[in-house]
Amino acid sequence: MATLSYRADHQERGSRGQQWAKPQVVPPHPNGSGEHLIEEPTPGEEALQRAVQQLQADNAELQAEVHHLAATLRAALASTPDSGQSGTLDADELQQQQAAAQRFLEQQCQGADHLMLDLEQHDHSHLCLHPDGAAWQSGAYDGASSASLLSSLDGGPAAAPVYHQPPSVSQATLSCSMQHPGSICCSKLSSTLDPGGAACTISLHTTARCTADGTTVRRHLAPEELRALAAHALVGAAHSFSQASTADYRAKLGLLQVVAARHADLVRVLEQGVVICAEHTQPSQFDHKSYLLTLQDPHTAQRVHAIYKPRVYGDAGGWHRTPMEWVAYRLNLLLGLDLVPPVAYRTAPLTLNLGGEEEELVFQEGAMMLWVEHCKELREYPQREWGVDPAVLLSDTRVLDVLLHNSDRHHGHFLLGPHWAQGRERGGHWEGVPRPLLIDHAASFRKEAVVSMEHENAFSTGAVRCVSASTYLRLRFLDSHTVSEELGHHLSRAEQRALLHRRDYVLHYFDDLVASQGYAATVRE
């Protein structure tokens, strides 16, 4: 349920915190007696009353925060020289705007105990805008517009609303900004979690108020202008909160600390390691050359074996685009898969001295990938020895390939070998647990490629019919900000948009599967 509403401030003060403090008068009984019965507060109502009182106490702490914000703004405004301002306002008008903004912040401090409580059961999930007709038409509009976004995420149907006990009130924050000269917008966001962890409620209350006084050229903003400013500020606050929440989610559900440390160590050696030994590898069928190197960390002396794929002119028509090896590794981690061996992308010149050759080879850039020893093709092992659910492995692989637009996934790119992060250190040597791994992603993002969730895979098991619960949810949070921040080094904006479009396609595919065959048959926990 999500509701967006606008109301005049003066209509909401004074009644919200009091409505559960007195007995409720109910309509005449259906028996026709006409007697009015006094109904005592129910346990749920008493719990709500306690929650309201607790919220009022919490808002006392919020007042202190507002006072601090006001003091900070006053100091900033006082230290701003008039000569440094630009725009259409002269110095006197700007000072008047600043003074009015200070007065508004003081009013916000006094009214910080204002509560927004939604006590109705809603059966809709759309956004609705509804100005309070009495307020707008009566002429009682006081120059302020409030916008509230109430969002409730419930894990399942409940017989009655869950009224939060004091320990469940998590946090409330307030931020103010001058959206436009002559106005100021303040947004108050609170987030509460059900004690049982089955529901989360987020409330966002944004107020836009005129700060102009009688000496300014334009004394007031029209109601619809204030509404638009409030809505604009509300969307900005909601977007910032969404990004922060997504980042927090990724941080908490990222790799385990030990696994993340192992990845960091390997990537560091791949990025900074000195070449101790270099030799040719067997060229691919398209004569794309790569080299097997031994790298040593200059600080710790740690050594790893790596495959170096130098970038070639024209990327071999898109079939040997080496930056895509790095993109595949990073995207694989964003999805929580850890199927692609660690990759670093080097952009500094690398000199290789191959044994038996007089001339040194110098490459300007290329992908440096961890070489996993003692690997064989996955098809050489029975599925019971894969160490993972085969259906989930093939599903995760297809999801990754669809997002990468990688049509080059044959048996030779499914291997089984000691995992680089799952295992243990023994006698200075890493002993990895045998796990499947995916290699060779340099042909990703070719415009001519065709990759579909319905296509057959290398093991001829048919179209994808299931998804890991972790992959399913992580796909949902693979947003444009994350893609730009994590993959923007080697993907153009057009490629980022195409990846997000394919993400929508994959989510729609799984959503349809859940609708047709059920959650239990589709999602593997």
Coordinates of C-alpha atoms in Angstrom, one line a residue:
M1 CA 0.0 0.0 0.0
A2 CA 1.3 3.4 -0.9
T3 CA -0.6 6.7 -0.5
L4 CA 0.4 10.2 -1.5
S5 CA -1.7 12.9 0.1
Y6 CA -1.7 16.7 0.5
R7 CA -3.4 18.6 3.4
A8 CA -3.3 22.1 4.9
D9 CA -1.2 22.2 8.0
H10 CA -3.8 23.9 10.2
Q11 CA -6.3 21.1 9.6
E12 CA -4.0 18.4 10.9
R13 CA -2.9 20.0 14.2
G14 CA -4.6 19.3 17.4
S15 CA -6.6 16.2 16.7
R16 CA -4.2 13.4 15.7
G17 CA -2.6 12.9 19.0
Q18 CA -6.0 13.0 20.9
Q19 CA -8.3 10.8 18.9
W20 CA -7.6 7.6 21.0
A21 CA -7.7 9.4 24.3
K22 CA -11.5 9.2 24.8
P23 CA -14.1 6.4 24.5
Q24 CA -15.7 5.9 21.1
V25 CA -19.4 6.6 20.5
V26 CA -20.9 4.0 18.2
P27 CA -24.0 4.3 16.1
P28 CA -27.4 3.0 17.3
H29 CA -27.7 -0.8 17.6
P30 CA -29.4 -2.5 14.7
N31 CA -32.1 -3.7 17.1
G32 CA -33.7 -0.3 16.8
S33 CA -33.4 0.6 20.5
G34 CA -31.7 3.9 19.6
E35 CA -29.5 3.6 22.6
H36 CA -25.9 4.9 22.2
L37 CA -23.4 2.6 23.7
I38 CA -20.0 3.7 25.0
E39 CA -17.3 1.3 23.8
E40 CA -14.2 0.9 25.9
P41 CA -10.9 1.1 24.2
T42 CA -9.8 -2.2 22.8
P43 CA -6.3 -3.7 23.5
G44 CA -5.3 -2.7 20.0
E45 CA -6.5 0.9 20.6
E46 CA -4.6 1.1 23.9
A47 CA -1.5 -0.2 22.1
L48 CA -1.9 2.5 19.5
Q49 CA -2.3 5.1 22.1
R50 CA 0.9 4.0 23.8
A51 CA 2.6 4.1 20.4
V52 CA 1.4 7.6 19.7
Q53 CA 2.7 8.7 23.1
Q54 CA 6.0 7.1 22.3
L55 CA 6.2 8.8 19.0
Q56 CA 5.5 12.1 20.7
A57 CA 8.4 11.4 23.0
D58 CA 10.6 10.5 20.0
N59 CA 9.6 13.8 18.3
A60 CA 11.0 15.6 21.4
E61 CA 14.4 14.3 20.4
L62 CA 13.6 15.3 16.8
Q63 CA 13.0 18.9 18.0
A64 CA 16.5 19.0 19.3
E65 CA 17.8 17.9 15.9
V66 CA 15.7 20.6 14.2
H67 CA 17.1 23.3 16.6
H68 CA 20.6 22.2 15.7
L69 CA 19.7 22.3 12.0
A70 CA 18.2 25.8 12.4
A71 CA 21.3 27.0 14.2
T72 CA 23.6 25.6 11.5
L73 CA 21.5 27.2 8.8
R74 CA 21.6 30.6 10.6
A75 CA 25.3 30.4 10.9
A76 CA 25.7 29.5 7.2
L77 CA 23.4 32.3 6.2
A78 CA 25.1 34.8 8.5
S79 CA 28.5 34.0 7.0
T80 CA 27.4 34.3 3.4
P81 CA 28.5 37.7 1.9
D82 CA 25.8 39.5 0.0
S83 CA 28.2 40.3 -2.8
G84 CA 28.6 36.6 -3.6
Q85 CA 25.0 36.0 -4.4
S86 CA 23.7 35.7 -7.9
G87 CA 20.2 35.7 -9.5
T88 CA 17.3 38.1 -9.8
L89 CA 17.1 39.0 -6.1
D90 CA 19.0 42.0 -4.8
A91 CA 20.9 42.0 -1.5
D92 CA 18.0 43.3 0.6
E93 CA 15.5 40.9 -0.8
L94 CA 17.9 38.0 -0.3
Q95 CA 18.4 38.9 3.4
Q96 CA 14.6 39.0 3.8
Q97 CA 14.3 35.6 2.2
Q98 CA 17.0 34.3 4.6
A99 CA 15.3 35.8 7.6
A100 CA 12.0 34.3 6.6
A101 CA 13.6 30.9 6.2
Q102 CA 15.0 31.2 9.7
R103 CA 11.5 32.1 11.1
F104 CA 10.1 29.0 9.3
L105 CA 12.7 26.7 10.8
E106 CA 11.8 28.1 14.2
Q107 CA 8.1 27.3 13.5
Q108 CA 9.1 23.8 12.5
C109 CA 10.9 23.4 15.8
Q110 CA 7.7 24.4 17.7
G111 CA 5.6 22.1 15.6
A112 CA 7.9 19.1 15.4
D113 CA 5.5 17.0 17.5
H114 CA 3.0 16.9 14.6
L115 CA 2.2 13.3 13.8
M116 CA 0.9 11.7 10.5
L117 CA -1.1 8.5 11.4
D118 CA -3.0 6.5 8.8
L119 CA -5.5 4.4 10.7
E120 CA -7.5 3.1 7.8
Q121 CA -7.2 -0.3 6.0
H122 CA -6.3 0.3 2.4
D123 CA -7.0 -2.3 -0.3
H124 CA -5.3 -0.5 -3.2
S125 CA -1.6 -0.2 -4.2
H126 CA -1.7 2.9 -6.4
L127 CA -0.6 6.4 -5.8
C128 CA -3.4 9.0 -5.4
L129 CA -3.3 12.7 -5.1
H130 CA -6.2 14.4 -3.2
P131 CA -6.2 18.0 -2.0
D132 CA -8.5 18.5 1.0
G133 CA -11.4 20.3 -0.7
A134 CA -12.6 22.1 2.5
A135 CA -9.2 23.6 3.0
W136 CA -8.7 24.8 -0.5
Q137 CA -12.2 26.2 -1.2
S138 CA -12.8 27.9 2.2
G139 CA -10.0 30.4 1.7
A140 CA -8.4 29.1 4.9
Y141 CA -5.3 28.1 3.1
D142 CA -2.3 29.3 5.2
G143 CA 0.4 29.1 2.6
A144 CA 1.7 25.7 3.5
S145 CA 1.3 22.4 1.7
S146 CA 2.0 19.0 3.2
A147 CA 2.8 15.9 1.2
S148 CA 2.9 12.5 2.9
L149 CA 4.1 9.2 1.4
L150 CA 3.0 6.2 3.6
S151 CA 4.3 2.9 2.4
S152 CA 3.7 -0.4 4.0
L153 CA 5.4 -3.7 3.0
D154 CA 3.7 -6.7 4.6
G155 CA 4.9 -10.2 4.5
G156 CA 1.4 -11.6 4.5
P157 CA -2.3 -10.9 5.3
A158 CA -3.0 -10.0 8.9
A159 CA -6.3 -9.9 10.8
A160 CA -5.5 -6.5 12.3
P161 CA -2.9 -3.8 12.0
V162 CA 0.3 -4.3 13.9
Y163 CA 0.7 -1.4 16.4
H164 CA 4.4 -0.9 17.2
Q165 CA 5.6 -1.1 20.7
P166 CA 8.2 1.5 21.7
P167 CA 11.2 -0.7 20.9
S168 CA 10.1 -1.1 17.3
V169 CA 10.3 2.6 16.5
S170 CA 13.6 2.7 14.6
Q171 CA 14.4 6.2 13.4
A172 CA 13.2 9.6 12.3
T173 CA 15.1 12.2 10.3
L174 CA 14.5 15.7 9.1
S175 CA 16.1 17.6 6.3
C176 CA 15.3 21.0 4.9
S177 CA 16.2 22.7 1.6
M178 CA 15.4 25.9 -0.3
Q179 CA 13.8 24.5 -3.4
H180 CA 13.0 27.9 -4.9
P181 CA 13.5 31.5 -3.7
G182 CA 10.5 32.5 -1.6
S183 CA 9.9 28.9 -0.3
I184 CA 11.5 26.2 1.9
C185 CA 10.8 22.5 2.0
C186 CA 11.3 20.2 5.0
S187 CA 11.0 16.5 4.8
K188 CA 10.5 14.2 7.8
L189 CA 11.1 10.5 7.3
S190 CA 10.4 7.8 9.8
S191 CA 10.9 4.1 9.4
T192 CA 9.5 1.4 11.8
L193 CA 9.8 -2.3 11.8
D194 CA 7.3 -4.7 13.2
P195 CA 8.6 -6.5 16.3
G196 CA 8.2 -9.9 14.6
G197 CA 10.0 -8.7 11.5
A198 CA 7.0 -9.3 9.2
A199 CA 6.3 -5.7 8.2
C200 CA 8.1 -2.4 7.6
T201 CA 6.4 1.0 7.4
I202 CA 8.0 4.1 6.0
S203 CA 6.4 7.5 6.4
L204 CA 7.6 10.6 4.5
H205 CA 6.1 13.9 5.3
T206 CA 7.1 16.9 3.2
T207 CA 6.1 20.5 3.9
A208 CA 6.6 23.4 1.5
R209 CA 6.0 26.9 2.9
C210 CA 6.3 30.5 1.7
T211 CA 9.1 32.4 3.3
A212 CA 8.5 35.8 1.5
D213 CA 7.3 38.7 3.5
G214 CA 5.6 42.0 2.5
T215 CA 8.7 43.7 1.1
T216 CA 9.4 41.1 -1.6
V217 CA 8.4 41.5 -5.2
R218 CA 6.3 38.3 -5.2
R219 CA 4.7 37.9 -1.8
H220 CA 3.1 34.5 -2.1
L221 CA 3.2 31.3 -4.1
A222 CA 0.0 29.8 -5.4
P223 CA -1.4 26.6 -3.8
E224 CA -0.6 24.6 -6.9
E225 CA 2.9 25.9 -7.0
L226 CA 3.5 25.0 -3.4
R227 CA 2.0 21.5 -4.0
A228 CA 4.4 21.0 -6.9
L229 CA 7.4 22.2 -4.9
A230 CA 6.4 19.8 -2.0
A231 CA 6.0 16.9 -4.4
H232 CA 9.3 17.7 -6.0
A233 CA 11.0 17.7 -2.6
L234 CA 9.2 14.5 -1.6
V235 CA 10.4 12.6 -4.6
G236 CA 13.9 13.8 -4.0
A237 CA 13.9 12.7 -0.4
A238 CA 12.3 9.3 -1.3
H239 CA 14.9 8.8 -4.1
S240 CA 17.8 9.5 -1.7
F241 CA 16.3 7.2 0.9
S242 CA 15.8 4.5 -1.7
Q243 CA 19.5 4.7 -2.8
A244 CA 20.7 4.6 0.8
S245 CA 18.5 1.7 1.7
T246 CA 19.6 -0.3 -1.4
A247 CA 23.3 0.4 -0.5
D248 CA 22.7 -0.8 3.0
Y249 CA 21.0 -3.9 1.7
R250 CA 23.9 -4.7 -0.6
A251 CA 26.4 -4.1 2.2
K252 CA 24.6 -6.5 4.5
L253 CA 24.0 -9.2 1.9
G254 CA 27.4 -9.0 0.3
L255 CA 30.1 -11.6 0.4
L256 CA 30.9 -13.0 3.8
Q257 CA 33.8 -11.1 5.5
V258 CA 36.3 -14.0 5.0
V259 CA 35.2 -14.5 1.4
A260 CA 35.4 -10.8 0.6
A261 CA 38.8 -10.6 2.1
R262 CA 40.0 -13.5 -0.1
H263 CA 38.6 -11.7 -3.2
A264 CA 40.3 -8.4 -2.2
D265 CA 43.7 -10.2 -1.7
L266 CA 43.5 -11.9 -5.1
V267 CA 42.3 -8.8 -7.0
R268 CA 45.1 -6.8 -5.4
V269 CA 47.7 -9.2 -6.7
L270 CA 46.1 -9.3 -10.1
E271 CA 46.2 -5.5 -10.2
Q272 CA 49.6 -4.8 -8.8
G273 CA 51.5 -8.1 -9.0
V274 CA 54.9 -8.2 -10.7
V275 CA 55.4 -10.7 -13.5
I276 CA 57.8 -13.4 -12.4
C277 CA 57.2 -15.8 -15.3
A278 CA 55.3 -15.7 -18.6
E279 CA 54.5 -18.3 -21.2
H280 CA 52.2 -18.8 -24.1
T281 CA 48.8 -20.5 -23.8
Q282 CA 47.2 -22.5 -26.6
P283 CA 45.5 -19.9 -29.0
S284 CA 41.8 -20.0 -29.4
Q285 CA 40.2 -21.2 -32.6
F286 CA 40.0 -17.5 -33.7
D287 CA 43.7 -17.1 -32.8
H288 CA 43.0 -14.8 -29.9
K289 CA 46.2 -14.9 -27.9
S290 CA 46.5 -15.0 -24.1
Y291 CA 49.4 -15.6 -21.7
L292 CA 49.8 -17.7 -18.5
L293 CA 51.6 -15.6 -15.9
T294 CA 53.0 -16.0 -12.4
L295 CA 52.4 -12.8 -10.4
Q296 CA 54.0 -11.8 -7.1
D297 CA 52.6 -9.2 -4.7
P298 CA 55.4 -6.6 -4.3
H299 CA 54.4 -6.1 -0.6
T300 CA 53.5 -9.5 0.7
A301 CA 55.3 -11.8 -1.8
Q302 CA 52.1 -13.7 -2.4
R303 CA 52.0 -15.4 -5.7
V304 CA 49.1 -16.4 -8.0
H305 CA 48.8 -17.8 -11.5
A306 CA 46.9 -15.6 -13.9
I307 CA 45.7 -15.5 -17.5
Y308 CA 46.4 -12.2 -19.3
K309 CA 44.2 -11.3 -22.3
P310 CA 45.6 -8.3 -24.0
R311 CA 43.1 -6.0 -25.8
V312 CA 43.4 -6.1 -29.6
Y313 CA 42.5 -3.4 -32.1
G314 CA 38.8 -3.4 -32.9
D315 CA 38.1 -6.0 -30.2
A316 CA 38.1 -8.7 -33.0
G317 CA 34.6 -7.6 -34.1
G318 CA 33.3 -7.8 -30.6
W319 CA 34.4 -11.4 -30.0
H320 CA 37.5 -10.5 -28.0
R321 CA 36.5 -7.4 -26.0
T322 CA 38.6 -7.9 -22.9
P323 CA 37.0 -5.3 -20.6
M324 CA 33.9 -7.5 -20.6
E325 CA 35.8 -10.1 -18.5
W326 CA 36.0 -7.5 -15.7
V327 CA 32.3 -6.6 -16.2
A328 CA 31.2 -10.2 -16.0
Y329 CA 33.2 -10.7 -12.8
R330 CA 31.7 -7.6 -11.2
L331 CA 28.1 -8.3 -12.3
N332 CA 28.5 -11.9 -11.1
L333 CA 29.3 -10.5 -7.6
L334 CA 26.4 -8.0 -7.7
L335 CA 24.1 -11.0 -8.2
G336 CA 25.8 -12.9 -5.3
L337 CA 26.9 -15.8 -7.6
D338 CA 30.7 -16.0 -7.2
L339 CA 30.9 -18.3 -10.3
V340 CA 33.4 -16.1 -12.2
P341 CA 37.0 -16.2 -11.1
P342 CA 38.4 -12.8 -9.9
V343 CA 39.5 -10.3 -12.6
A344 CA 41.4 -7.1 -12.6
Y345 CA 41.7 -4.8 -15.6
R346 CA 45.1 -3.3 -16.3
T347 CA 45.4 -0.1 -18.3
A348 CA 49.2 0.5 -17.7
P349 CA 51.7 -1.0 -20.2
L350 CA 52.7 -4.5 -19.4
T351 CA 56.0 -6.0 -20.6
L352 CA 56.3 -9.8 -21.0
N353 CA 59.6 -11.6 -21.6
L354 CA 58.7 -15.0 -22.9
G355 CA 61.3 -17.7 -22.7
G356 CA 63.0 -18.5 -26.0
E357 CA 62.0 -15.2 -27.6
E358 CA 64.5 -12.4 -28.1
E359 CA 62.0 -9.5 -28.3
E360 CA 59.9 -8.5 -25.4
L361 CA 56.1 -8.0 -25.8
V362 CA 54.5 -4.8 -24.6
F363 CA 50.8 -4.5 -24.2
Q364 CA 48.9 -1.3 -23.4
E365 CA 45.9 -2.8 -21.6
G366 CA 44.2 -6.1 -20.9
A367 CA 42.2 -8.4 -18.5
M368 CA 44.2 -10.1 -15.8
M369 CA 42.2 -13.2 -14.7
L370 CA 42.9 -15.7 -11.9
W371 CA 44.0 -19.0 -13.3
V372 CA 42.2 -21.8 -11.5
E373 CA 44.4 -24.9 -11.6
H374 CA 43.3 -28.5 -12.0
C375 CA 40.1 -27.7 -13.8
K376 CA 38.1 -30.0 -16.1
E377 CA 35.0 -29.5 -18.1
L378 CA 31.9 -29.7 -15.9
R379 CA 30.3 -32.3 -18.1
E380 CA 33.0 -34.8 -17.2
Y381 CA 31.5 -35.0 -13.7
P382 CA 28.2 -36.5 -12.6
Q383 CA 25.7 -33.8 -11.3
R384 CA 26.0 -35.2 -7.8
E385 CA 29.6 -34.0 -7.7
W386 CA 28.9 -30.5 -8.8
G387 CA 28.4 -29.3 -5.2
V388 CA 25.4 -27.2 -6.2
D389 CA 21.8 -27.6 -7.4
P390 CA 22.2 -28.2 -11.2
A391 CA 19.0 -26.4 -12.0
V392 CA 20.0 -23.3 -10.0
L393 CA 23.4 -23.3 -11.6
L394 CA 22.0 -23.3 -15.1
S395 CA 19.4 -20.7 -14.1
D396 CA 22.0 -18.4 -12.6
T397 CA 24.3 -18.9 -15.6
R398 CA 21.5 -18.0 -18.1
V399 CA 20.5 -14.9 -16.0
L400 CA 24.2 -13.7 -16.1
D401 CA 24.4 -14.4 -19.9
V402 CA 21.2 -12.6 -20.7
L403 CA 22.3 -9.5 -18.8
L404 CA 25.7 -9.7 -20.4
H405 CA 24.1 -10.4 -23.8
N406 CA 26.6 -13.3 -24.1
S407 CA 25.7 -15.9 -26.6
D408 CA 29.0 -17.7 -26.4
R409 CA 28.3 -20.3 -23.6
H410 CA 29.3 -23.8 -24.6
H411 CA 30.6 -26.8 -22.7
G412 CA 34.1 -25.5 -22.7
H413 CA 33.1 -22.5 -20.6
F414 CA 31.6 -24.6 -17.8
L415 CA 34.5 -25.9 -15.6
L416 CA 34.8 -27.6 -12.2
G417 CA 37.8 -26.9 -10.1
P418 CA 39.0 -25.7 -6.6
H419 CA 37.1 -22.5 -5.7
W420 CA 39.2 -19.4 -5.0
A421 CA 37.2 -18.3 -1.9
Q422 CA 35.5 -21.4 -0.6
G423 CA 38.0 -23.6 1.1
R424 CA 40.9 -23.1 3.6
E425 CA 44.5 -22.2 3.8
R426 CA 46.9 -25.1 4.7
G427 CA 50.6 -24.8 5.0
G428 CA 50.7 -21.6 3.0
H429 CA 48.7 -23.2 0.2
W430 CA 45.0 -22.6 -0.6
E431 CA 42.8 -25.7 -0.8
G432 CA 39.6 -24.8 -2.5
V433 CA 36.4 -26.8 -2.4
P434 CA 35.5 -28.2 -5.9
R435 CA 32.8 -26.0 -7.4
P436 CA 31.6 -25.0 -10.9
L437 CA 33.0 -21.9 -12.5
L438 CA 32.3 -19.9 -15.6
I439 CA 35.0 -18.5 -17.9
D440 CA 35.4 -16.5 -21.2
H441 CA 33.0 -13.6 -21.3
A442 CA 34.9 -11.5 -23.9
A443 CA 32.1 -11.8 -26.4
S444 CA 29.6 -10.1 -24.2
F445 CA 27.5 -7.1 -25.4
R446 CA 27.7 -7.9 -29.1
K447 CA 24.8 -6.2 -30.8
E448 CA 24.3 -9.2 -33.1
A449 CA 23.9 -11.7 -30.2
V450 CA 20.6 -13.2 -29.4
V451 CA 20.2 -14.6 -25.8
S452 CA 16.9 -15.6 -24.3
M453 CA 15.6 -17.2 -21.1
E454 CA 13.8 -19.8 -23.2
H455 CA 16.9 -21.0 -25.2
E456 CA 18.3 -24.4 -24.7
N457 CA 21.5 -24.6 -22.6
A458 CA 24.7 -26.6 -23.2
F459 CA 23.4 -29.5 -21.1
S460 CA 20.1 -29.8 -23.0
T461 CA 17.9 -29.5 -19.9
G462 CA 15.4 -27.1 -21.5
A463 CA 14.4 -23.6 -20.8
V464 CA 14.9 -22.0 -17.4
R465 CA 12.0 -23.0 -15.0
C466 CA 13.4 -21.9 -11.6
V467 CA 15.4 -19.2 -9.9
S468 CA 17.4 -18.9 -6.7
A469 CA 15.7 -16.7 -4.1
S470 CA 18.9 -14.7 -3.6
T471 CA 19.3 -14.1 -7.4
Y472 CA 15.7 -13.2 -7.8
L473 CA 15.8 -10.5 -5.1
R474 CA 19.2 -9.1 -6.1
L475 CA 17.9 -8.7 -9.6
R476 CA 15.1 -6.5 -8.1
F477 CA 17.7 -4.2 -6.6
L478 CA 20.0 -4.0 -9.7
D479 CA 19.1 -0.4 -10.4
S480 CA 20.6 2.3 -12.7
H481 CA 22.6 3.9 -9.9
T482 CA 24.2 0.5 -9.0
V483 CA 25.0 -0.3 -12.7
S484 CA 26.5 3.1 -13.3
E485 CA 28.6 3.1 -10.1
E486 CA 29.8 -0.5 -10.4
L487 CA 30.1 -1.1 -14.2
G488 CA 30.2 2.4 -15.7
H489 CA 34.0 2.2 -16.1
H490 CA 33.7 -0.1 -19.1
L491 CA 30.0 0.2 -20.2
S492 CA 28.7 3.1 -22.2
R493 CA 25.4 4.7 -21.1
A494 CA 23.6 3.0 -24.0
E495 CA 25.0 -0.4 -22.8
Q496 CA 23.9 0.3 -19.2
R497 CA 20.4 1.1 -20.4
A498 CA 20.3 -2.1 -22.5
L499 CA 21.4 -4.1 -19.4
L500 CA 18.6 -2.6 -17.3
H501 CA 16.1 -3.4 -20.1
R502 CA 17.3 -7.0 -20.1
R503 CA 17.0 -7.0 -16.3
D504 CA 13.3 -6.0 -16.7
Y505 CA 12.9 -8.8 -19.2
V506 CA 14.4 -11.4 -16.8
L507 CA 12.3 -10.2 -13.8
H508 CA 9.1 -10.3 -16.0
Y509 CA 10.0 -13.9 -17.0
F510 CA 10.4 -15.1 -13.4
D511 CA 7.3 -13.1 -12.3
D512 CA 5.3 -14.9 -15.0
L513 CA 6.7 -18.3 -13.9
V514 CA 5.6 -17.6 -10.3
A515 CA 2.1 -16.6 -11.5
S516 CA 1.7 -19.7 -13.7
Q517 CA 3.4 -22.5 -11.6
G518 CA 3.5 -21.0 -8.1
Y519 CA 6.2 -19.6 -5.9
A520 CA 7.3 -22.9 -4.3
A521 CA 7.8 -24.5 -7.8
T522 CA 9.7 -21.6 -9.1
V523 CA 11.9 -20.1 -6.3
R524 CA 14.6 -22.2 -4.7
E525 CA 15.2 -21.0 -1.1

